[in-house]
């Protein structure tokens, strides 16, 4: 009986085992306010899943949505400011 094995080393396995590059870490750090705001919104929505919403809960979700929009706007403005102008 012949065993079938790979002749070459697996190329794609090492891709998932590597550490993030400095550019990837910078991108994550740049987007961290958006990630945090989205987590706060998700937390507010999860809190309301098992109970009736009160005016305080609705206000918490509205504020969390505003924080998400503000963080996304801020991130978009930073990206526009950092991009080269098109003539």
PDB file of C-alpha atoms in Angstrom:
ATOM      1  CA  UNK A   1       0.000   0.000   0.000  1.00  0.00           C
ATOM      2  CA  UNK A   2       1.317   3.441  -0.963  1.00  0.00           C
ATOM      3  CA  UNK A   3       0.756   6.438   1.268  1.00  0.00           C
ATOM      4  CA  UNK A   4      -0.142   9.728  -0.360  1.00  0.00           C
ATOM      5  CA  UNK A   5       1.690  12.632   1.240  1.00  0.00           C
ATOM      6  CA  UNK A   6       2.491  16.176   0.257  1.00  0.00           C
ATOM      7  CA  UNK A   7       5.824  16.499  -1.490  1.00  0.00           C
ATOM      8  CA  UNK A   8       6.187  20.202  -0.672  1.00  0.00           C
ATOM      9  CA  UNK A   9       5.748  22.002   2.599  1.00  0.00           C
ATOM     10  CA  UNK A  10       2.337  23.478   3.168  1.00  0.00           C
ATOM     11  CA  UNK A  11       2.432  27.061   1.970  1.00  0.00           C
ATOM     12  CA  UNK A  12      -0.795  28.442   3.421  1.00  0.00           C
ATOM     13  CA  UNK A  13      -0.475  27.111   6.974  1.00  0.00           C
ATOM     14  CA  UNK A  14       2.261  29.566   7.899  1.00  0.00           C
ATOM     15  CA  UNK A  15       0.101  32.524   6.815  1.00  0.00           C
ATOM     16  CA  UNK A  16      -2.294  32.001   9.731  1.00  0.00           C
ATOM     17  CA  UNK A  17       0.433  31.379  12.285  1.00  0.00           C
ATOM     18  CA  UNK A  18       2.243  34.655  11.797  1.00  0.00           C
ATOM     19  CA  UNK A  19       2.051  37.702  14.026  1.00  0.00           C
ATOM     20  CA  UNK A  20       0.326  40.866  12.765  1.00  0.00           C
ATOM     21  CA  UNK A  21       2.571  43.322  10.982  1.00  0.00           C
ATOM     22  CA  UNK A  22       3.161  46.852  12.213  1.00  0.00           C
ATOM     23  CA  UNK A  23       0.866  48.191   9.467  1.00  0.00           C
ATOM     24  CA  UNK A  24      -1.928  45.841  10.537  1.00  0.00           C
ATOM     25  CA  UNK A  25      -1.535  46.864  14.176  1.00  0.00           C
ATOM     26  CA  UNK A  26      -1.623  50.536  13.163  1.00  0.00           C
ATOM     27  CA  UNK A  27      -4.817  49.935  11.184  1.00  0.00           C
ATOM     28  CA  UNK A  28      -6.424  48.211  14.171  1.00  0.00           C
ATOM     29  CA  UNK A  29      -5.381  51.046  16.470  1.00  0.00           C
ATOM     30  CA  UNK A  30      -6.815  53.585  14.034  1.00  0.00           C
ATOM     31  CA  UNK A  31     -10.156  51.745  13.973  1.00  0.00           C
ATOM     32  CA  UNK A  32     -10.271  51.051  17.726  1.00  0.00           C
ATOM     33  CA  UNK A  33     -12.729  53.913  18.533  1.00  0.00           C
ATOM     34  CA  UNK A  34     -15.175  52.454  15.990  1.00  0.00           C
ATOM     35  CA  UNK A  35     -14.722  48.955  17.384  1.00  0.00           C
ATOM     36  CA  UNK A  36     -15.284  50.172  20.947  1.00  0.00           C
ATOM     37  CA  UNK A  37     -18.402  52.133  19.979  1.00  0.00           C
ATOM     38  CA  UNK A  38     -19.830  49.146  18.126  1.00  0.00           C
ATOM     39  CA  UNK A  39     -19.193  46.926  21.150  1.00  0.00           C
ATOM     40  CA  UNK A  40     -21.042  49.400  23.384  1.00  0.00           C
ATOM     41  CA  UNK A  41     -23.988  49.384  20.972  1.00  0.00           C
ATOM     42  CA  UNK A  42     -23.988  45.594  20.869  1.00  0.00           C
ATOM     43  CA  UNK A  43     -23.902  45.462  24.667  1.00  0.00           C
ATOM     44  CA  UNK A  44     -26.894  47.806  24.879  1.00  0.00           C
ATOM     45  CA  UNK A  45     -28.823  45.714  22.354  1.00  0.00           C
ATOM     46  CA  UNK A  46     -28.016  42.449  24.144  1.00  0.00           C
ATOM     47  CA  UNK A  47     -29.183  43.944  27.429  1.00  0.00           C
ATOM     48  CA  UNK A  48     -32.607  44.606  25.928  1.00  0.00           C
ATOM     49  CA  UNK A  49     -33.086  41.119  24.468  1.00  0.00           C
ATOM     50  CA  UNK A  50     -34.615  39.501  27.538  1.00  0.00           C
ATOM     51  CA  UNK A  51     -36.738  42.347  28.874  1.00  0.00           C
ATOM     52  CA  UNK A  52     -39.047  45.114  27.809  1.00  0.00           C
ATOM     53  CA  UNK A  53     -37.293  48.311  26.898  1.00  0.00           C
ATOM     54  CA  UNK A  54     -37.522  51.251  29.233  1.00  0.00           C
ATOM     55  CA  UNK A  55     -36.964  54.883  28.249  1.00  0.00           C
ATOM     56  CA  UNK A  56     -33.509  54.608  29.814  1.00  0.00           C
ATOM     57  CA  UNK A  57     -32.667  51.594  27.624  1.00  0.00           C
ATOM     58  CA  UNK A  58     -33.873  53.372  24.497  1.00  0.00           C
ATOM     59  CA  UNK A  59     -31.771  56.409  25.381  1.00  0.00           C
ATOM     60  CA  UNK A  60     -28.735  54.176  25.935  1.00  0.00           C
ATOM     61  CA  UNK A  61     -29.161  52.621  22.475  1.00  0.00           C
ATOM     62  CA  UNK A  62     -29.651  56.023  20.827  1.00  0.00           C
ATOM     63  CA  UNK A  63     -26.483  57.337  22.459  1.00  0.00           C
ATOM     64  CA  UNK A  64     -24.553  54.212  21.478  1.00  0.00           C
ATOM     65  CA  UNK A  65     -25.719  54.586  17.863  1.00  0.00           C
ATOM     66  CA  UNK A  66     -24.619  58.228  17.866  1.00  0.00           C
ATOM     67  CA  UNK A  67     -21.198  57.217  19.201  1.00  0.00           C
ATOM     68  CA  UNK A  68     -20.844  54.639  16.411  1.00  0.00           C
ATOM     69  CA  UNK A  69     -21.763  57.208  13.774  1.00  0.00           C
ATOM     70  CA  UNK A  70     -19.413  59.805  15.275  1.00  0.00           C
ATOM     71  CA  UNK A  71     -16.535  57.315  15.419  1.00  0.00           C
ATOM     72  CA  UNK A  72     -17.130  56.246  11.808  1.00  0.00           C
ATOM     73  CA  UNK A  73     -17.297  59.882  10.697  1.00  0.00           C
ATOM     74  CA  UNK A  74     -14.084  60.678  12.521  1.00  0.00           C
ATOM     75  CA  UNK A  75     -12.342  57.680  10.952  1.00  0.00           C
ATOM     76  CA  UNK A  76     -13.565  58.618   7.480  1.00  0.00           C
ATOM     77  CA  UNK A  77     -12.381  62.201   7.933  1.00  0.00           C
ATOM     78  CA  UNK A  78      -8.940  61.006   9.043  1.00  0.00           C
ATOM     79  CA  UNK A  79      -8.654  58.794   5.968  1.00  0.00           C
ATOM     80  CA  UNK A  80      -9.665  61.642   3.662  1.00  0.00           C
ATOM     81  CA  UNK A  81      -7.148  64.007   5.255  1.00  0.00           C
ATOM     82  CA  UNK A  82      -4.369  61.443   4.903  1.00  0.00           C
ATOM     83  CA  UNK A  83      -5.025  60.671   1.234  1.00  0.00           C
ATOM     84  CA  UNK A  84      -3.295  62.574  -1.541  1.00  0.00           C
ATOM     85  CA  UNK A  85      -5.390  65.110  -3.415  1.00  0.00           C
ATOM     86  CA  UNK A  86      -6.549  64.270  -6.894  1.00  0.00           C
ATOM     87  CA  UNK A  87      -5.940  67.001  -9.447  1.00  0.00           C
TER      88      UNK A  87
END
